[in-house]
Structures are given as C-alpha cells and as structure tokens.
Amino acid sequence: MFLATPDLGLLPAAMEKEMLLTSFTVEFSHADCCRNKGQALRCLARLDQNVSEALPYLNAVLGGYTYIKEPPLLTFHYSQGKLITVDADSIAINCVKNPIEAQEILTWLQQEINVAWENRGEITPKYTAAPWPKPADILRFLPKTDCGRCGLSTCTAFACLAAEGGMSEVDCPALPPNARKELATYLSRFHFDE
Ligand code: SF4
C-alpha cells in the first residue's frame, strides 16, 4: 500500500441520516498485472458502515457475477474489464487508472448501495449470481483468425474478455456485419454494468 485517502466518501451530515453507507477510506496499491494498458492501481475502500444486509438487494439490481450468502460477498464486472468486489465492510476494484477514476466508481457504487437499501421494500433480494456469457459461445461468433486487430493476440482471449464485459461486438474490426449483429444480440441477454 502506498497511498491512503481519508474520507473520500464523506457525505453532508444532513444526508447521512437516511443513507446506509456514508463514508469510507480509500487505499491504493500497485496492480501486479493488468489487462488494460495504463491501468495500474488496485483500489480498496474500507467502509465505515456495515453494508452486508444491502448486498442481496444490490445483487438484484446489478446482476452479480458471483454471490456468496455467508459471509455476504458480491462481485460484478464494471466497464473495461474491471472486477468489483463488495463485502460487509469493503469495496475492492481490481484495476483503475488513477484515484480520480476510483473516486468516480466508488461514488457511483455508494449511491447504488444506498438506493438499493432505501428501496429494499420494492426489490426482491437475490441470493444467486446472474447468468453470464460463456467464452465458448462468444467464440462461435468470431472469425477465429487471431488477426490481432482488436489488440489481443487471439480470438479466444477476446472471447474470455468479452465474457467478463471487457469487450463487445464493436471491438472486433474483423467481424462481418451479420456476425456483429448476432454477437450483439447474444451479449444483450446478459447484464453488464457500464
Ligand atoms: S480482431 Fe476479431 S478476429 Fe481479430 S483477433 Fe480480435 S477477435 Fe479475433
């Protein structure tokens, strides 16, 4: 760990009363390996409030990639291959460009947690993970020429990343229009968070 930023998530006192998550402290460390160029930090937000009871509701809203009931833990994919893990008292983001991007994601997620908790009376809590696309299924739509024009060395690598939400039909310039449309239709069946 080399940087700690206190109270990045602090909200005005007037709002704190209605919110489950009101403040957190953020730490960063160097990411050992990153698929996305220029993104080299891991982010860990230590939450000042316990959000475990909100996680089944957040899972219902965001469509978690994995969900563990006890102890409660939710992971989901954010844009550009980022993996976000939320448990009772922390939020971890595997890869961010800089503290500003981390702050934007954490602010968004803080709001998602608070809104899910506030609206829990209208949300059916979900204790299982959402269905997720399979790399083998995605590969069926790709040219399988391993041309590298997408920036990855193989179509299989593309399929694996697309299955995590890090790539989509627009990122393969070699896709014929029909296959592009079919891949878009397939991916649209799943819940990716932007
Ligand atoms: S651009 Fe398309 S065809 Fe070429 S390697 Fe990437 S996924 Fe495969």
Short mmCIF file of C-alpha atoms and ligand atoms in Angstrom, two decimals:
data_model
loop_
_atom_site.label_atom_id
_atom_site.label_comp_id
_atom_site.label_asym_id
_atom_site.label_seq_id
_atom_site.Cartn_x
_atom_site.Cartn_y
_atom_site.Cartn_z
CA MET A 1 0.00 0.00 0.00
CA PHE A 2 1.39 3.40 -0.81
CA LEU A 3 -1.43 5.88 -0.65
CA ALA A 4 -4.36 6.35 1.67
CA THR A 5 -7.02 8.98 1.05
CA PRO A 6 -9.22 9.56 4.08
CA ASP A 7 -12.96 10.12 3.90
CA LEU A 8 -13.30 10.23 0.12
CA GLY A 9 -16.87 9.08 0.53
CA LEU A 10 -17.94 11.50 3.24
CA LEU A 11 -21.40 12.91 2.64
CA PRO A 12 -23.02 16.04 4.05
CA ALA A 13 -24.33 15.47 7.58
CA ALA A 14 -27.92 16.15 6.51
CA MET A 15 -27.84 13.20 4.10
CA GLU A 16 -26.10 10.75 6.42
CA LYS A 17 -29.21 10.00 8.46
CA GLU A 18 -31.04 8.37 5.52
CA MET A 19 -28.08 6.57 4.00
CA LEU A 20 -26.64 3.19 4.86
CA LEU A 21 -23.16 3.94 3.55
CA THR A 22 -22.00 7.42 4.41
CA SER A 23 -18.21 7.28 4.49
CA PHE A 24 -15.17 5.22 3.63
CA THR A 25 -11.42 5.47 3.42
CA VAL A 26 -9.58 4.58 0.23
CA GLU A 27 -6.22 2.89 -0.18
CA PHE A 28 -4.32 2.11 -3.36
CA SER A 29 -1.64 -0.38 -4.22
CA HIS A 30 0.17 -1.20 -7.43
CA ALA A 31 -1.66 -3.78 -9.53
CA ASP A 32 0.59 -6.77 -10.22
CA CYS A 33 -0.86 -7.37 -13.63
CA CYS A 34 -3.43 -5.56 -15.65
CA ARG A 35 -5.03 -6.39 -18.95
CA ASN A 36 -5.78 -2.78 -19.76
CA LYS A 37 -2.89 -0.58 -20.70
CA GLY A 38 -2.26 2.39 -18.46
CA GLN A 39 -4.33 0.98 -15.59
CA ALA A 40 -2.03 0.08 -12.79
CA LEU A 41 -3.71 0.57 -9.41
CA ARG A 42 -5.79 -1.63 -7.19
CA CYS A 43 -8.25 0.21 -5.00
CA LEU A 44 -9.58 -0.84 -1.61
CA ALA A 45 -12.27 1.23 0.13
CA ARG A 46 -12.69 0.41 3.82
CA LEU A 47 -16.31 1.16 4.69
CA ASP A 48 -17.23 2.87 7.93
CA GLN A 49 -20.66 1.20 7.90
CA ASN A 50 -21.59 -2.47 7.51
CA VAL A 51 -23.44 -2.94 4.19
CA SER A 52 -23.95 -6.73 4.36
CA GLU A 53 -27.75 -6.50 4.59
CA ALA A 54 -27.89 -4.40 1.43
CA LEU A 55 -25.91 -6.88 -0.70
CA PRO A 56 -28.82 -9.18 -1.76
CA TYR A 57 -30.68 -6.07 -2.95
CA LEU A 58 -27.61 -4.72 -4.71
CA ASN A 59 -27.15 -8.14 -6.32
CA ALA A 60 -30.72 -7.98 -7.61
CA VAL A 61 -30.10 -4.55 -9.13
CA LEU A 62 -26.61 -5.00 -10.56
CA GLY A 63 -26.68 -8.68 -11.52
CA GLY A 64 -23.66 -10.04 -9.67
CA TYR A 65 -21.07 -12.22 -11.35
CA THR A 66 -20.70 -14.20 -8.14
CA TYR A 67 -22.71 -14.01 -4.95
CA ILE A 68 -21.88 -15.69 -1.64
CA LYS A 69 -24.54 -15.61 1.03
CA GLU A 70 -22.43 -16.25 4.12
CA PRO A 71 -20.36 -14.24 4.69
CA PRO A 72 -22.06 -11.92 2.20
CA LEU A 73 -19.89 -11.12 -0.79
CA LEU A 74 -20.81 -9.84 -4.23
CA THR A 75 -18.62 -9.46 -7.29
CA PHE A 76 -19.59 -7.88 -10.58
CA HIS A 77 -17.93 -6.58 -13.68
CA TYR A 78 -17.71 -2.91 -14.41
CA SER A 79 -16.69 -1.45 -17.79
CA GLN A 80 -13.29 -2.18 -19.38
CA GLY A 81 -12.76 -5.45 -17.58
CA LYS A 82 -12.82 -4.06 -14.06
CA LEU A 83 -13.87 -6.51 -11.37
CA ILE A 84 -15.51 -5.02 -8.29
CA THR A 85 -15.94 -6.98 -5.05
CA VAL A 86 -18.20 -5.78 -2.24
CA ASP A 87 -18.39 -7.42 1.17
CA ALA A 88 -19.71 -6.27 4.53
CA ASP A 89 -17.09 -3.62 5.13
CA SER A 90 -15.04 -3.12 1.98
CA ILE A 91 -15.14 -2.48 -1.76
CA ALA A 92 -12.23 -3.67 -3.90
CA ILE A 93 -11.62 -2.65 -7.52
CA ASN A 94 -9.01 -4.73 -9.29
CA CYS A 95 -7.72 -2.14 -11.70
CA VAL A 96 -8.09 1.64 -12.05
CA LYS A 97 -6.17 4.27 -13.98
CA ASN A 98 -5.85 6.72 -11.14
CA PRO A 99 -7.50 7.89 -7.87
CA ILE A 100 -9.92 10.12 -9.79
CA GLU A 101 -11.38 7.17 -11.68
CA ALA A 102 -11.58 5.20 -8.42
CA GLN A 103 -13.44 8.08 -6.79
CA GLU A 104 -15.97 8.19 -9.64
CA ILE A 105 -16.64 4.45 -9.41
CA LEU A 106 -16.88 4.49 -5.62
CA THR A 107 -19.24 7.46 -5.64
CA TRP A 108 -21.46 5.65 -8.16
CA LEU A 109 -21.38 2.43 -6.15
CA GLN A 110 -22.06 4.23 -2.88
CA GLN A 111 -25.18 5.65 -4.48
CA GLU A 112 -26.21 2.24 -5.85
CA ILE A 113 -25.84 0.67 -2.39
CA ASN A 114 -27.81 3.42 -0.72
CA VAL A 115 -30.58 3.45 -3.32
CA ALA A 116 -30.88 -0.37 -3.24
CA TRP A 117 -31.11 -0.24 0.56
CA GLU A 118 -33.58 2.62 0.55
CA ASN A 119 -35.80 0.79 -1.98
CA ARG A 120 -35.44 -2.67 -0.42
CA GLY A 121 -39.19 -2.83 0.17
CA GLU A 122 -39.75 -2.91 -3.58
CA ILE A 123 -36.77 -5.09 -4.56
CA THR A 124 -36.78 -8.89 -4.33
CA PRO A 125 -33.45 -9.82 -2.74
CA LYS A 126 -31.33 -12.14 -4.85
CA TYR A 127 -29.04 -14.78 -3.35
CA THR A 128 -27.62 -16.28 -6.53
CA ALA A 129 -25.33 -14.98 -9.25
CA ALA A 130 -26.71 -13.73 -12.55
CA PRO A 131 -26.29 -15.81 -15.71
CA TRP A 132 -23.10 -14.90 -17.51
CA PRO A 133 -21.98 -15.33 -21.13
CA LYS A 134 -19.64 -18.22 -21.90
CA PRO A 135 -16.35 -17.63 -23.78
CA ALA A 136 -17.01 -20.71 -25.93
CA ASP A 137 -20.36 -19.28 -27.03
CA ILE A 138 -18.81 -15.92 -27.88
CA LEU A 139 -16.03 -17.59 -29.83
CA ARG A 140 -18.60 -19.11 -32.17
CA PHE A 141 -19.41 -15.62 -33.48
CA LEU A 142 -15.78 -14.56 -34.03
CA PRO A 143 -13.74 -15.04 -37.24
CA LYS A 144 -11.16 -17.17 -35.34
CA THR A 145 -8.31 -15.81 -37.45
CA ASP A 146 -6.32 -14.49 -34.48
CA CYS A 147 -5.53 -11.42 -36.56
CA GLY A 148 -4.77 -9.24 -33.55
CA ARG A 149 -6.61 -6.15 -34.83
CA CYS A 150 -8.58 -5.91 -31.57
CA GLY A 151 -5.34 -5.53 -29.62
CA LEU A 152 -5.42 -9.09 -28.30
CA SER A 153 -3.33 -11.89 -29.70
CA THR A 154 -6.12 -14.44 -30.17
CA CYS A 155 -9.87 -14.61 -30.66
CA THR A 156 -10.03 -16.84 -27.57
CA ALA A 157 -8.53 -14.04 -25.48
CA PHE A 158 -11.12 -11.69 -26.94
CA ALA A 159 -13.92 -14.14 -26.09
CA CYS A 160 -12.70 -14.50 -22.49
CA LEU A 161 -12.56 -10.74 -22.03
CA ALA A 162 -15.93 -10.23 -23.72
CA ALA A 163 -17.45 -12.80 -21.35
CA GLU A 164 -16.40 -10.52 -18.50
CA GLY A 165 -17.80 -7.40 -20.12
CA GLY A 166 -14.40 -6.04 -21.16
CA MET A 167 -15.03 -6.32 -24.93
CA SER A 168 -18.09 -6.26 -27.14
CA GLU A 169 -19.05 -6.71 -30.77
CA VAL A 170 -17.77 -3.22 -31.62
CA ASP A 171 -14.23 -4.11 -30.54
CA CYS A 172 -13.59 -6.73 -33.24
CA PRO A 173 -12.99 -4.83 -36.51
CA ALA A 174 -12.84 -8.12 -38.43
CA LEU A 175 -16.43 -9.14 -37.62
CA PRO A 176 -18.75 -9.27 -40.65
CA PRO A 177 -21.98 -7.28 -40.16
CA ASN A 178 -24.19 -10.35 -39.64
CA ALA A 179 -21.89 -11.88 -37.05
CA ARG A 180 -21.59 -8.49 -35.33
CA LYS A 181 -25.36 -8.31 -35.07
CA GLU A 182 -25.62 -11.88 -33.76
CA LEU A 183 -22.93 -11.29 -31.15
CA ALA A 184 -24.65 -8.08 -30.06
CA THR A 185 -27.92 -9.98 -29.67
CA TYR A 186 -26.22 -12.72 -27.65
CA LEU A 187 -24.43 -10.26 -25.33
CA SER A 188 -27.59 -8.21 -24.83
CA ARG A 189 -29.11 -11.15 -22.94
CA PHE A 190 -26.71 -10.53 -20.09
CA HIS A 191 -26.37 -7.79 -17.54
CA PHE A 192 -23.22 -5.72 -18.00
CA ASP A 193 -22.72 -2.63 -15.88
CA GLU A 194 -21.37 0.42 -17.65
S1 SF4 B 1 -9.92 -8.58 -34.18
FE1 SF4 B 1 -11.52 -10.16 -34.11
S2 SF4 B 1 -10.75 -11.74 -35.48
FE2 SF4 B 1 -9.01 -10.48 -34.96
S3 SF4 B 1 -8.08 -11.46 -33.13
FE3 SF4 B 1 -9.50 -9.91 -32.39
S4 SF4 B 1 -11.39 -11.07 -32.07
FE4 SF4 B 1 -10.12 -12.32 -33.42
#
